[in-house]
Amino acid sequence: MTISFPRQQRSNYLAFLTKLPWTWRITWAYLIVMLLIPVLAMFVKASSEPLPRFWQVVTSPVALAAYDVTFTTSLVTALFNGVFGTLIAWVLVRYDFPLKRLVDASVDLPFALPTAVAGLTLANVYSDVGWIGSLFAPLGIKISFTRLGVGIAMTFISLPFVVRTVQPVLQEMEKDIEEAAWCLGASPGQTFWKVIFPPIMPAVLTGVALGFSRAVGEFGSTVIISSNTPYKDLIAPVLIFQRLEQYDLSAATAIGVVLLMISLVLLLTINLLQAWGRRYDAS
Amino acid sequence: MASCSNSNTSSSVAANKSDVELTLVSFAVTKAAHEAILPKFVQKWKQEKSQNVTFKTSYGGSGSQTRAVIDGLEADVVHLALASDTGKISQAGLIEPGWEKEFPNNSIVSKSVAVLVTRDGNPKGINNWNDLAQDGVGLITADPKTSGVARWNFLALWNYVIKTGGDEAKALDLVSKVYQNVPVLTKDAREATDVFLKQGQGDALINYENEIILAQQKGEKVNYVVPEVNISIDNPIAVVDQNVDKHKTREVAEAFVKYLYTDEAQQEFAKFGFRPVTESVAQNKEFSAKYPKVKNLGTVQDYGGWDKVQEKFFADGAIFDQIQAKTQR
């Protein structure tokens, strides 16, 4: 990275560099080694493709369909989890019931379970001979080996993110605020939308963003429950894997770069939404 | 960007009687056979040379293993599903050209054929390749993009049309129809077996004969046919020249590969579902009954070898891609 500074500033800048506190130095070194270099390496590898071929690889009909499956499904499941994860967090914080600790701990299962195991289990349960899948089969709804199944797998692995980000915020909220709202004549609906929701919205969005990015990158469980049919439910990470298996490394990284870019744009958007959601925090 | 160079030199093994370590990298379904064969070789080597050999083994999809070896997994011996994978390692400069001629039988050390597995009582009446093209038949096979076996399966279908007097247009027609009937394309051979048997998907499954025999040995009930017109699935073996020179293990690596061709080792392969490559073992009563002779057996050489096949069928935008684009839209 070459950033040119005017002479005066540069010496200051160098002085600043040498005076950096240790925590900063370690942080930077860590981030550079763990994050920046691998990502940079990916870009370098992808740029080894001549531009026309790069373009051809990342805009091939199969790839476009795969982005669609990956991002649309991830976004829908993340939003879905935004609603249900918040509900679960609410129940866990506000109510006491037997085995609450167990339920609370089980929310983390998708974090702990190897994804391949999760995928295999879900594919079994939702296949047309499985426990849940067999209930839907007579209605003509296939779940495993369709895009719906991919969505289920993504929902499963990204659920803890929302619950775990919303829970602490809810725990900190005083019940008095709600009571005050009721005393002032707010309906339950108004209380929720005007009093409870604004402070927890940033947390919900953070959870949605985390869950979304996890779902986009998910491979282990989705590859098992997807039928891997192009244009139908082939997800982008599997497309990358296929490229790798053909030893077409630069094409694989090219698709990876595109995924990264789309993810970044979407995460930025969610961040902006969060900033907008925090407009109440100034008080 | 500084690319990392692998610089973990193992303690150089002198050519005396100190212990020696060999790394064998192989494709997933050979695991059971190799686990039976390796101890026998270790014993034999100990007797002959009074030297201890320890094996490090790695099993996985053929394509992934190929990539790992090229990227620095220091294999002394590679046993892969198809010659084009070994060829890739050779192109990367790790194996000297002409490796096919190093060992007997064009360096093919294990063989199999493609089989058709059907449901109990074969309700859809699937007995041959062309039956897979019927409407309403669901076929499970692995994805040629990621799996070695799937490429053999595809070739088996193509071979069937050509060997029964059809031309390329007819062959294309058949494979297009068959792949329209595929509801799930799995990552590899093992996953295809699981999706078909455990998750009850599809009416038919194409897979390696050895994979199905192994499933039977594990207590699965499978009914399958070995089609009369078939393709010979040939798995090559090679010594990775660059690595054996570095580890100074050439002598023992070559001895091990030669051992795999002995009757003793071939019998083990045959026990675990592979067709023996040596006549003497194939003649053995136990195995001649287990592996009925296939009447009309094509080889990949009939189609110009793996390089040509890869380019014609599986490369970007080649026949397989065209079929998928046609069927899905």
Coordinates of C-alpha atoms in Angstrom, one line a residue:
Chain A
M1 CA 0.0 0.0 0.0
T2 CA 1.6 3.3 -1.0
I3 CA 0.0 6.3 0.5
S4 CA 2.1 9.4 -0.2
F5 CA 2.1 12.1 2.5
P6 CA 3.6 15.5 2.2
R7 CA 7.1 15.6 3.7
Q8 CA 6.2 17.2 7.0
Q9 CA 3.3 14.9 7.6
R10 CA 5.3 11.9 6.7
S11 CA 7.9 12.3 9.4
N12 CA 5.0 12.8 11.8
Y13 CA 3.4 9.7 10.5
L14 CA 6.6 7.7 11.0
A15 CA 6.9 9.1 14.5
F16 CA 3.4 8.1 15.1
L17 CA 4.0 4.6 13.8
T18 CA 7.0 4.1 16.1
K19 CA 5.0 5.4 19.1
L20 CA 2.1 3.1 18.5
P21 CA 0.9 1.4 21.7
W22 CA 1.6 -2.4 21.7
T23 CA -2.1 -3.2 21.7
W24 CA -2.4 -1.4 18.3
R25 CA 0.7 -3.1 16.9
I26 CA -0.5 -6.5 17.8
T27 CA -4.0 -5.8 16.5
W28 CA -2.6 -4.6 13.2
A29 CA -0.2 -7.5 12.8
Y30 CA -2.9 -10.0 13.7
L31 CA -5.4 -8.5 11.2
I32 CA -2.8 -8.3 8.5
V33 CA -1.7 -11.9 8.9
M34 CA -5.1 -13.4 9.5
L35 CA -7.3 -11.4 7.3
L36 CA -5.7 -9.0 4.8
I37 CA -3.0 -11.3 3.4
P38 CA -5.4 -14.2 2.6
V39 CA -7.9 -11.9 1.0
L40 CA -5.2 -10.1 -0.9
A41 CA -3.9 -13.4 -2.1
M42 CA -7.3 -14.3 -3.3
F43 CA -7.6 -11.1 -5.3
V44 CA -4.1 -11.7 -6.8
K45 CA -5.0 -15.2 -7.8
A46 CA -8.3 -14.1 -9.3
S47 CA -6.6 -11.3 -11.2
S48 CA -4.3 -13.9 -12.9
E49 CA -7.2 -14.7 -15.1
P50 CA -7.2 -12.6 -18.3
L51 CA -10.1 -10.2 -18.0
P52 CA -12.4 -11.7 -20.7
R53 CA -12.1 -15.1 -19.2
F54 CA -12.7 -13.7 -15.7
W55 CA -15.8 -12.0 -16.9
Q56 CA -16.9 -15.1 -18.8
V57 CA -16.5 -17.3 -15.6
V58 CA -18.2 -15.0 -13.2
T59 CA -21.1 -14.1 -15.5
S60 CA -21.8 -17.6 -17.0
P61 CA -25.5 -18.5 -16.7
V62 CA -24.7 -21.3 -14.2
A63 CA -22.8 -18.8 -12.0
L64 CA -25.5 -16.2 -12.1
A65 CA -28.1 -18.8 -11.2
A66 CA -25.9 -19.9 -8.3
Y67 CA -25.5 -16.3 -6.9
D68 CA -29.2 -16.0 -7.1
V69 CA -29.8 -19.2 -5.1
T70 CA -27.1 -18.4 -2.6
F71 CA -27.9 -14.7 -1.9
T72 CA -31.7 -14.8 -2.2
T73 CA -32.0 -17.9 -0.1
S74 CA -29.5 -16.5 2.5
L75 CA -31.3 -13.2 2.7
V76 CA -34.7 -14.8 3.1
T77 CA -33.5 -17.2 5.8
A78 CA -31.7 -14.4 7.6
L79 CA -34.8 -12.3 7.7
F80 CA -36.9 -15.3 8.7
N81 CA -34.5 -15.9 11.6
G82 CA -34.6 -12.2 12.4
V83 CA -38.3 -12.6 13.3
F84 CA -38.1 -16.0 15.0
G85 CA -34.8 -15.5 16.6
T86 CA -36.1 -12.3 18.3
L87 CA -39.2 -14.2 19.4
I88 CA -37.1 -17.0 21.0
A89 CA -34.8 -14.4 22.6
W90 CA -37.9 -12.6 24.0
V91 CA -39.3 -15.9 25.5
L92 CA -35.9 -16.8 27.0
V93 CA -35.5 -13.4 28.6
R94 CA -39.0 -12.7 29.8
Y95 CA -40.4 -16.0 30.8
D96 CA -39.4 -18.6 33.3
F97 CA -40.3 -22.2 32.5
P98 CA -39.0 -25.6 33.4
L99 CA -35.8 -26.7 31.5
K100 CA -35.2 -23.2 30.5
R101 CA -31.5 -23.6 30.8
L102 CA -31.6 -26.6 28.6
V103 CA -33.5 -24.8 25.9
D104 CA -31.2 -21.8 26.2
A105 CA -28.1 -24.0 25.8
S106 CA -29.7 -25.9 22.9
V107 CA -29.9 -22.7 20.8
D108 CA -26.1 -23.0 20.5
L109 CA -26.3 -26.5 19.0
P110 CA -25.9 -25.3 15.4
F111 CA -22.6 -23.6 16.5
A112 CA -21.2 -26.7 18.0
L113 CA -22.4 -29.4 15.5
P114 CA -20.1 -30.2 12.6
T115 CA -22.0 -28.8 9.6
A116 CA -21.8 -32.1 7.7
V117 CA -23.6 -33.9 10.5
A118 CA -26.2 -31.1 10.5
G119 CA -26.7 -31.5 6.7
L120 CA -27.0 -35.2 6.8
T121 CA -29.5 -35.1 9.7
L122 CA -31.6 -32.4 8.0
A123 CA -31.5 -34.2 4.7
N124 CA -32.8 -37.4 6.4
V125 CA -35.5 -35.7 8.4
Y126 CA -36.8 -33.6 5.5
S127 CA -36.4 -36.2 2.8
D128 CA -39.8 -37.7 1.5
V129 CA -39.3 -40.7 3.7
G130 CA -38.1 -38.7 6.7
W131 CA -40.1 -37.7 9.8
I132 CA -41.0 -34.2 8.7
G133 CA -40.5 -34.6 4.9
S134 CA -43.0 -37.5 4.8
L135 CA -45.7 -35.1 6.1
F136 CA -45.2 -32.7 3.3
A137 CA -44.7 -35.4 0.5
P138 CA -48.4 -36.1 0.1
L139 CA -48.9 -32.4 -0.5
G140 CA -46.4 -32.6 -3.4
I141 CA -43.9 -30.5 -1.5
K142 CA -40.3 -31.8 -1.7
I143 CA -37.9 -30.3 0.8
S144 CA -34.6 -32.2 0.8
F145 CA -32.8 -31.9 -2.5
T146 CA -34.6 -28.7 -3.4
R147 CA -33.9 -25.0 -2.8
L148 CA -36.3 -25.2 0.1
G149 CA -34.0 -27.7 1.7
V150 CA -31.1 -25.4 1.2
G151 CA -33.1 -22.7 2.9
I152 CA -33.8 -25.0 5.9
A153 CA -30.1 -25.8 6.3
M154 CA -29.2 -22.2 6.2
T155 CA -31.9 -21.3 8.7
F156 CA -30.6 -24.0 11.0
I157 CA -27.0 -22.9 11.0
S158 CA -27.8 -19.1 11.3
L159 CA -30.4 -19.2 14.0
P160 CA -28.1 -18.8 17.1
F161 CA -26.7 -15.5 15.7
V162 CA -29.9 -13.6 16.1
V163 CA -30.9 -15.1 19.4
R164 CA -27.4 -14.5 20.9
T165 CA -27.2 -10.9 19.7
V166 CA -30.7 -9.9 20.8
Q167 CA -30.7 -11.6 24.2
P168 CA -28.3 -9.3 26.1
V169 CA -30.0 -6.2 24.8
L170 CA -33.4 -7.5 26.0
Q171 CA -31.9 -8.5 29.3
E172 CA -30.7 -4.9 29.9
M173 CA -34.1 -3.4 29.0
E174 CA -36.1 -2.4 32.1
K175 CA -39.6 -3.6 32.2
D176 CA -40.4 -0.2 33.7
I177 CA -40.3 1.4 30.3
E178 CA -43.0 -0.9 29.0
E179 CA -45.1 -0.3 32.1
A180 CA -44.7 3.4 31.7
A181 CA -45.9 3.1 28.1
W182 CA -48.9 1.2 29.2
C183 CA -49.7 3.7 32.0
L184 CA -49.6 6.4 29.3
G185 CA -52.2 4.5 27.4
A186 CA -50.2 2.8 24.7
S187 CA -51.7 -0.4 23.2
P188 CA -49.5 -3.5 23.3
G189 CA -48.8 -3.1 19.5
Q190 CA -47.8 0.5 20.0
T191 CA -45.6 -0.5 23.0
F192 CA -43.8 -3.0 20.9
W193 CA -43.2 -0.9 17.8
K194 CA -42.5 2.5 19.5
V195 CA -40.9 1.4 22.8
I196 CA -39.4 -2.0 22.6
F197 CA -38.4 -2.5 19.0
P198 CA -36.3 0.7 18.4
P199 CA -33.6 -0.1 21.0
I200 CA -33.3 -3.8 20.0
M201 CA -33.4 -3.2 16.2
P202 CA -29.6 -2.7 15.8
A203 CA -29.0 -5.9 17.6
V204 CA -31.6 -7.7 15.4
L205 CA -29.9 -6.3 12.3
T206 CA -26.5 -7.4 13.6
G207 CA -27.8 -10.9 14.1
V208 CA -29.4 -10.9 10.7
A209 CA -26.1 -9.6 9.1
L210 CA -24.1 -12.3 10.9
G211 CA -26.5 -15.0 10.0
F212 CA -26.7 -13.9 6.4
S213 CA -22.9 -13.9 5.9
R214 CA -22.7 -17.3 7.6
A215 CA -25.4 -18.7 5.3
V216 CA -23.7 -17.3 2.2
G217 CA -20.5 -19.0 3.0
E218 CA -22.1 -22.2 4.3
F219 CA -20.9 -25.3 2.5
G220 CA -20.8 -28.4 4.8
S221 CA -24.5 -28.8 5.4
T222 CA -26.0 -27.2 2.3
V223 CA -23.9 -29.4 -0.1
I224 CA -25.5 -32.5 1.4
I225 CA -29.1 -31.3 1.3
S226 CA -28.9 -29.6 -2.1
S227 CA -29.3 -31.7 -5.2
N228 CA -26.5 -29.6 -6.8
T229 CA -28.5 -29.2 -10.0
P230 CA -27.4 -26.1 -11.9
Y231 CA -30.1 -23.4 -12.3
K232 CA -32.2 -25.1 -9.6
D233 CA -30.5 -25.3 -6.3
L234 CA -26.7 -25.3 -7.0
I235 CA -25.2 -22.8 -4.5
A236 CA -22.2 -20.7 -5.2
P237 CA -19.8 -22.3 -2.7
V238 CA -20.5 -25.7 -4.4
L239 CA -19.7 -24.1 -7.7
I240 CA -16.4 -23.0 -6.3
F241 CA -15.8 -26.5 -5.1
Q242 CA -16.5 -27.9 -8.5
R243 CA -14.0 -25.5 -10.0
L244 CA -11.4 -26.6 -7.5
E245 CA -12.0 -30.2 -8.2
Q246 CA -11.3 -29.5 -11.9
Y247 CA -8.1 -27.8 -10.7
D248 CA -9.3 -24.5 -12.1
L249 CA -8.0 -22.5 -9.2
S250 CA -8.2 -19.1 -10.7
A251 CA -11.8 -19.5 -11.9
A252 CA -12.7 -20.7 -8.4
T253 CA -11.1 -17.6 -6.8
A254 CA -12.8 -15.4 -9.4
I255 CA -16.2 -16.7 -8.2
G256 CA -15.0 -16.3 -4.6
V257 CA -14.1 -12.7 -5.2
V258 CA -17.6 -12.0 -6.7
L259 CA -19.2 -13.6 -3.6
L260 CA -17.0 -11.5 -1.4
M261 CA -17.9 -8.3 -3.2
I262 CA -21.7 -9.0 -3.1
S263 CA -21.4 -9.9 0.6
L264 CA -19.5 -6.7 1.3
V265 CA -22.1 -4.5 -0.4
L266 CA -25.0 -6.2 1.4
L267 CA -23.2 -6.1 4.8
L268 CA -22.5 -2.4 4.2
T269 CA -26.2 -1.8 3.5
I270 CA -27.1 -3.6 6.7
N271 CA -24.6 -1.5 8.6
L272 CA -26.1 1.7 7.2
L273 CA -29.5 0.4 8.3
Q274 CA -28.1 -0.1 11.8
A275 CA -26.7 3.4 11.9
W276 CA -30.1 4.6 11.0
G277 CA -31.6 2.4 13.7
R278 CA -29.3 4.0 16.2
R279 CA -30.7 7.4 15.6
Y280 CA -32.4 7.2 19.0
D281 CA -29.1 6.4 20.8
A282 CA -28.0 10.0 21.0
S283 CA -30.2 10.8 24.0
Chain B
M1 CA 3.0 -11.8 -2.7
A2 CA 5.5 -14.2 -1.2
S3 CA 4.2 -17.7 -2.0
C4 CA 4.9 -20.1 0.8
S5 CA 7.4 -22.7 -0.2
N6 CA 7.2 -26.0 1.6
S7 CA 10.3 -26.4 3.5
N8 CA 9.6 -29.0 6.0
T9 CA 12.3 -31.4 5.2
S10 CA 11.7 -34.7 7.0
S11 CA 14.8 -36.0 8.6
S12 CA 16.7 -37.4 5.7
V13 CA 16.4 -41.1 5.8
A14 CA 19.7 -42.7 5.1
A15 CA 19.7 -45.8 3.0
N16 CA 20.8 -48.0 5.9
K17 CA 18.5 -50.0 8.2
S18 CA 16.9 -47.1 10.0
D19 CA 13.2 -46.9 9.9
V20 CA 11.5 -45.5 6.8
E21 CA 8.1 -43.8 6.4
L22 CA 6.0 -43.9 3.2
T23 CA 3.0 -41.7 2.5
L24 CA 0.2 -43.2 0.4
V25 CA -2.4 -41.0 -1.0
S26 CA -5.4 -42.7 -2.4
F27 CA -9.1 -42.2 -3.4
A28 CA -11.8 -42.8 -0.8
V29 CA -13.2 -46.2 -1.7
T30 CA -9.8 -48.0 -1.6
K31 CA -9.4 -47.5 2.1
A32 CA -10.7 -50.9 3.2
A33 CA -8.5 -52.7 0.7
H34 CA -5.3 -50.8 1.6
E35 CA -5.9 -51.2 5.3
A36 CA -5.7 -55.0 4.7
I37 CA -2.7 -54.8 2.3
L38 CA -0.4 -52.4 4.1
P39 CA 0.4 -54.6 7.1
K40 CA 1.3 -57.5 4.8
F41 CA 3.8 -55.4 3.0
V42 CA 5.3 -54.1 6.2
Q43 CA 5.8 -57.6 7.4
K44 CA 7.3 -58.7 4.1
W45 CA 9.7 -55.8 3.9
K46 CA 10.8 -56.4 7.5
Q47 CA 11.6 -60.0 6.6
E48 CA 13.5 -59.2 3.4
K49 CA 15.3 -56.1 4.3
S50 CA 15.0 -56.1 8.1
Q51 CA 13.8 -52.5 7.9
N52 CA 10.7 -51.0 9.6
V53 CA 8.2 -49.3 7.2
T54 CA 5.5 -47.1 8.7
F55 CA 2.7 -45.9 6.4
K56 CA 1.0 -42.5 6.5
T57 CA -2.2 -42.8 4.6
S58 CA -4.7 -40.2 3.3
Y59 CA -8.0 -41.1 1.6
G60 CA -10.5 -38.7 0.0
G61 CA -12.1 -37.8 -3.3
S62 CA -9.7 -38.4 -6.2
G63 CA -9.9 -34.8 -7.4
S64 CA -9.3 -33.4 -3.9
Q65 CA -6.3 -35.7 -3.3
T66 CA -4.8 -34.7 -6.6
R67 CA -5.1 -31.0 -5.6
A68 CA -3.6 -31.7 -2.2
V69 CA -0.5 -33.5 -3.7
I70 CA 0.1 -30.7 -6.2
D71 CA -0.3 -28.2 -3.4
G72 CA 2.3 -29.9 -1.2
L73 CA 1.0 -33.0 0.4
E74 CA 4.2 -35.0 0.2
A75 CA 2.9 -38.3 -1.1
D76 CA 5.4 -41.0 -2.1
V77 CA 2.8 -43.1 -3.8
V78 CA -0.5 -42.0 -5.4
H79 CA -3.4 -44.4 -6.2
L80 CA -6.1 -42.4 -7.9
A81 CA -9.5 -43.0 -9.6
L82 CA -8.5 -42.0 -13.1
A83 CA -5.4 -41.5 -15.1
S84 CA -6.1 -37.8 -15.8
D85 CA -5.7 -37.0 -12.1
T86 CA -2.3 -38.7 -12.1
G87 CA -1.6 -36.9 -15.3
K88 CA -2.3 -33.5 -13.6
I89 CA 0.3 -34.3 -10.9
S90 CA 2.7 -35.2 -13.7
Q91 CA 2.0 -31.9 -15.5
A92 CA 2.8 -30.1 -12.3
G93 CA 6.3 -31.7 -12.5
L94 CA 6.1 -34.0 -9.5
I95 CA 5.9 -37.2 -11.5
E96 CA 8.2 -37.8 -14.5
P97 CA 6.4 -38.2 -17.8
G98 CA 6.0 -41.8 -19.0
W99 CA 4.7 -42.9 -15.6
E100 CA 2.2 -45.2 -17.3
K101 CA 5.0 -47.4 -18.5
E102 CA 6.7 -47.7 -15.1
F103 CA 4.6 -50.6 -13.8
P104 CA 2.8 -53.6 -15.3
N105 CA -0.6 -53.2 -17.1
N106 CA -0.1 -49.5 -17.9
S107 CA 0.3 -48.8 -14.2
I108 CA -3.4 -49.8 -13.6
V109 CA -3.4 -51.5 -10.3
S110 CA -7.1 -51.9 -9.6
K111 CA -10.1 -52.2 -11.8
S112 CA -13.9 -52.1 -11.6
V113 CA -16.9 -51.7 -13.8
A114 CA -20.1 -49.6 -13.5
V115 CA -23.2 -51.2 -12.1
L116 CA -26.9 -50.3 -12.0
V117 CA -28.5 -50.6 -8.6
T118 CA -32.3 -50.8 -8.4
R119 CA -35.1 -50.9 -5.8
D120 CA -36.4 -54.1 -4.3
G121 CA -38.0 -56.2 -7.1
N122 CA -37.0 -53.7 -9.7
P123 CA -40.5 -52.1 -10.1
K124 CA -39.4 -49.9 -13.0
G125 CA -37.7 -52.7 -14.9
I126 CA -34.3 -51.2 -15.2
N127 CA -31.9 -53.8 -16.6
N128 CA -29.7 -51.8 -19.1
W129 CA -28.4 -48.3 -19.7
N130 CA -31.1 -47.3 -22.1
D131 CA -33.8 -48.1 -19.5
L132 CA -32.5 -45.1 -17.6
A133 CA -33.8 -42.7 -20.2
Q134 CA -37.5 -43.7 -19.7
D135 CA -39.9 -41.1 -18.4
G136 CA -40.5 -41.3 -14.7
V137 CA -37.2 -43.0 -13.8
G138 CA -35.2 -41.1 -11.2
L139 CA -31.5 -41.8 -11.3
I140 CA -28.9 -41.0 -8.7
T141 CA -25.4 -40.4 -9.8
A142 CA -22.5 -38.3 -8.6
D143 CA -21.6 -35.0 -10.3
P144 CA -19.0 -35.3 -13.1
K145 CA -17.8 -31.9 -12.0
T146 CA -16.5 -33.2 -8.7
S147 CA -16.4 -36.9 -8.9
G148 CA -14.2 -39.4 -10.7
V149 CA -16.8 -42.1 -10.6
A150 CA -19.3 -39.8 -12.2
R151 CA -17.1 -39.3 -15.2
W152 CA -16.8 -43.1 -15.6
N153 CA -20.6 -43.4 -15.3
F154 CA -21.1 -40.8 -18.1
L155 CA -18.6 -42.6 -20.2
A156 CA -20.3 -45.9 -19.6
L157 CA -23.6 -44.5 -21.0
W158 CA -21.8 -43.0 -24.0
N159 CA -19.9 -46.2 -24.6
Y160 CA -23.1 -48.2 -24.5
V161 CA -24.6 -46.3 -27.5
I162 CA -21.3 -46.4 -29.5
K163 CA -20.7 -50.1 -28.8
T164 CA -24.2 -51.1 -29.8
G165 CA -23.9 -49.5 -33.2
G166 CA -25.2 -46.0 -32.5
D167 CA -23.5 -42.8 -33.6
E168 CA -22.5 -39.7 -31.5
A169 CA -25.8 -37.9 -32.1
K170 CA -27.6 -40.9 -30.7
A171 CA -25.2 -41.1 -27.8
L172 CA -25.8 -37.4 -27.0
D173 CA -29.5 -38.0 -27.2
L174 CA -29.4 -40.8 -24.7
V175 CA -27.1 -39.1 -22.1
S176 CA -29.3 -35.9 -22.4
K177 CA -32.4 -37.9 -21.6
V178 CA -30.7 -39.8 -18.8
Y179 CA -29.3 -36.7 -17.1
Q180 CA -32.8 -35.1 -17.3
N181 CA -33.8 -37.9 -15.0
V182 CA -31.3 -37.0 -12.3
P183 CA -33.0 -35.4 -9.3
V184 CA -29.8 -35.3 -7.2
L185 CA -26.1 -35.0 -8.3
T186 CA -24.0 -35.9 -5.3
K187 CA -20.4 -34.8 -4.5
D188 CA -18.9 -38.3 -4.6
A189 CA -19.5 -42.0 -5.0
R190 CA -20.1 -42.6 -1.3
E191 CA -22.7 -39.9 -1.0
A192 CA -24.5 -41.2 -4.0
T193 CA -24.9 -44.6 -2.3
D194 CA -26.2 -42.9 0.9
V195 CA -28.7 -40.8 -0.9
F196 CA -30.0 -43.8 -2.8
L197 CA -30.0 -46.4 0.0
K198 CA -30.5 -44.4 3.2
Q199 CA -32.6 -41.5 2.0
G200 CA -34.7 -43.4 -0.5
Q201 CA -34.2 -41.0 -3.4
G202 CA -34.5 -42.2 -7.0
D203 CA -35.3 -45.5 -8.6
A204 CA -31.8 -46.4 -9.9
L205 CA -28.2 -45.6 -9.0
I206 CA -25.1 -45.9 -11.1
N207 CA -21.9 -46.6 -9.1
Y208 CA -18.7 -48.5 -8.9
E209 CA -19.1 -52.2 -8.6
N210 CA -16.6 -52.2 -5.7
E211 CA -18.6 -49.5 -3.9
I212 CA -21.8 -51.7 -4.1
I213 CA -20.0 -54.8 -3.1
L214 CA -18.6 -53.0 -0.1
A215 CA -22.1 -51.8 0.8
Q216 CA -23.3 -55.4 0.6
Q217 CA -20.4 -56.5 2.9
K218 CA -21.6 -53.8 5.3
G219 CA -25.0 -55.5 5.5
E220 CA -26.9 -53.3 3.1
K221 CA -29.4 -55.2 0.9
V222 CA -28.8 -54.2 -2.7
N223 CA -29.9 -55.7 -6.0
Y224 CA -27.8 -54.7 -8.9
V225 CA -27.0 -55.7 -12.5
V226 CA -23.7 -55.5 -14.2
P227 CA -24.7 -54.3 -17.8
E228 CA -23.3 -56.5 -20.6
V229 CA -21.9 -53.4 -22.4
N230 CA -19.7 -51.7 -19.9
I231 CA -16.7 -49.5 -19.4
S232 CA -13.5 -50.7 -17.7
I233 CA -12.9 -48.4 -14.8
D234 CA -9.1 -48.3 -14.4
N235 CA -7.3 -46.9 -11.4
P236 CA -3.7 -46.1 -11.9
I237 CA -0.8 -46.1 -9.4
A238 CA 2.3 -44.0 -9.5
V239 CA 5.4 -43.2 -7.5
V240 CA 5.8 -39.4 -7.0
D241 CA 9.4 -39.0 -8.3
Q242 CA 10.1 -35.6 -6.8
N243 CA 9.0 -36.7 -3.3
V244 CA 10.7 -40.1 -3.2
D245 CA 13.9 -38.5 -4.2
K246 CA 13.5 -35.9 -1.5
H247 CA 12.7 -38.5 1.2
K248 CA 15.1 -41.0 -0.3
T249 CA 12.4 -43.6 -0.3
R250 CA 12.4 -44.6 -4.0
E251 CA 13.5 -48.2 -3.3
V252 CA 10.8 -49.0 -0.8
A253 CA 8.1 -47.0 -2.7
E254 CA 8.8 -49.0 -5.9
A255 CA 8.9 -52.2 -4.0
F256 CA 5.5 -51.4 -2.5
V257 CA 3.9 -50.6 -5.8
K258 CA 5.3 -53.9 -7.3
Y259 CA 3.9 -55.7 -4.3
L260 CA 0.4 -54.4 -5.1
Y261 CA 0.6 -56.4 -8.3
T262 CA 1.4 -59.7 -6.5
D263 CA -1.4 -62.3 -6.2
E264 CA -1.4 -61.8 -2.5
A265 CA -2.3 -58.1 -2.8
Q266 CA -4.6 -58.5 -5.7
Q267 CA -6.6 -61.1 -3.7
E268 CA -7.1 -58.4 -1.1
F269 CA -8.3 -55.9 -3.7
A270 CA -10.7 -58.6 -5.0
K271 CA -12.0 -59.3 -1.5
F272 CA -12.9 -55.7 -1.1
G273 CA -14.8 -55.4 -4.4
F274 CA -12.2 -54.5 -7.0
R275 CA -11.7 -56.6 -10.1
P276 CA -8.2 -58.2 -10.0
V277 CA -5.8 -57.0 -12.7
T278 CA -3.8 -60.2 -12.8
E279 CA -5.1 -63.2 -14.7
S280 CA -4.0 -65.7 -12.1
V281 CA -6.2 -64.1 -9.4
A282 CA -9.0 -63.5 -11.8
Q283 CA -9.1 -67.2 -12.6
N284 CA -9.5 -68.1 -8.9
K285 CA -12.8 -69.8 -8.4
E286 CA -14.0 -67.6 -5.6
F287 CA -13.5 -64.4 -7.7
S288 CA -14.5 -65.6 -11.1
A289 CA -18.0 -66.3 -9.7
K290 CA -18.0 -63.0 -7.8
Y291 CA -17.0 -61.0 -10.9
P292 CA -18.9 -62.3 -13.9
K293 CA -17.1 -61.5 -17.1
V294 CA -18.4 -58.5 -19.0
K295 CA -19.2 -59.4 -22.6
N296 CA -18.4 -56.1 -24.2
L297 CA -16.0 -54.0 -22.3
G298 CA -14.9 -50.6 -23.6
T299 CA -11.9 -48.7 -22.3
V300 CA -11.1 -45.0 -22.1
Q301 CA -8.5 -45.6 -24.8
D302 CA -11.3 -46.3 -27.2
Y303 CA -12.2 -42.6 -26.9
G304 CA -8.7 -41.3 -27.2
G305 CA -7.6 -41.4 -23.5
W306 CA -8.6 -39.2 -20.6
D307 CA -7.2 -35.9 -22.0
K308 CA -9.4 -36.1 -25.0
V309 CA -12.4 -37.3 -23.0
Q310 CA -12.0 -34.5 -20.5
E311 CA -11.8 -31.9 -23.2
K312 CA -14.7 -33.3 -25.2
F313 CA -17.1 -34.0 -22.4
F314 CA -16.2 -32.3 -19.1
A315 CA -14.3 -29.1 -19.9
D316 CA -16.0 -25.7 -19.5
G317 CA -18.8 -25.4 -22.0
A318 CA -18.2 -28.9 -23.3
I319 CA -20.9 -31.6 -23.8
F320 CA -21.8 -32.1 -20.1
D321 CA -22.3 -28.4 -19.6
Q322 CA -24.4 -28.2 -22.7
I323 CA -26.6 -31.0 -21.6
Q324 CA -27.2 -29.3 -18.2
A325 CA -28.0 -26.0 -19.8
K326 CA -30.4 -27.7 -22.1
T327 CA -32.2 -29.7 -19.5
Q328 CA -32.6 -27.1 -16.8
R329 CA -34.1 -24.2 -18.5

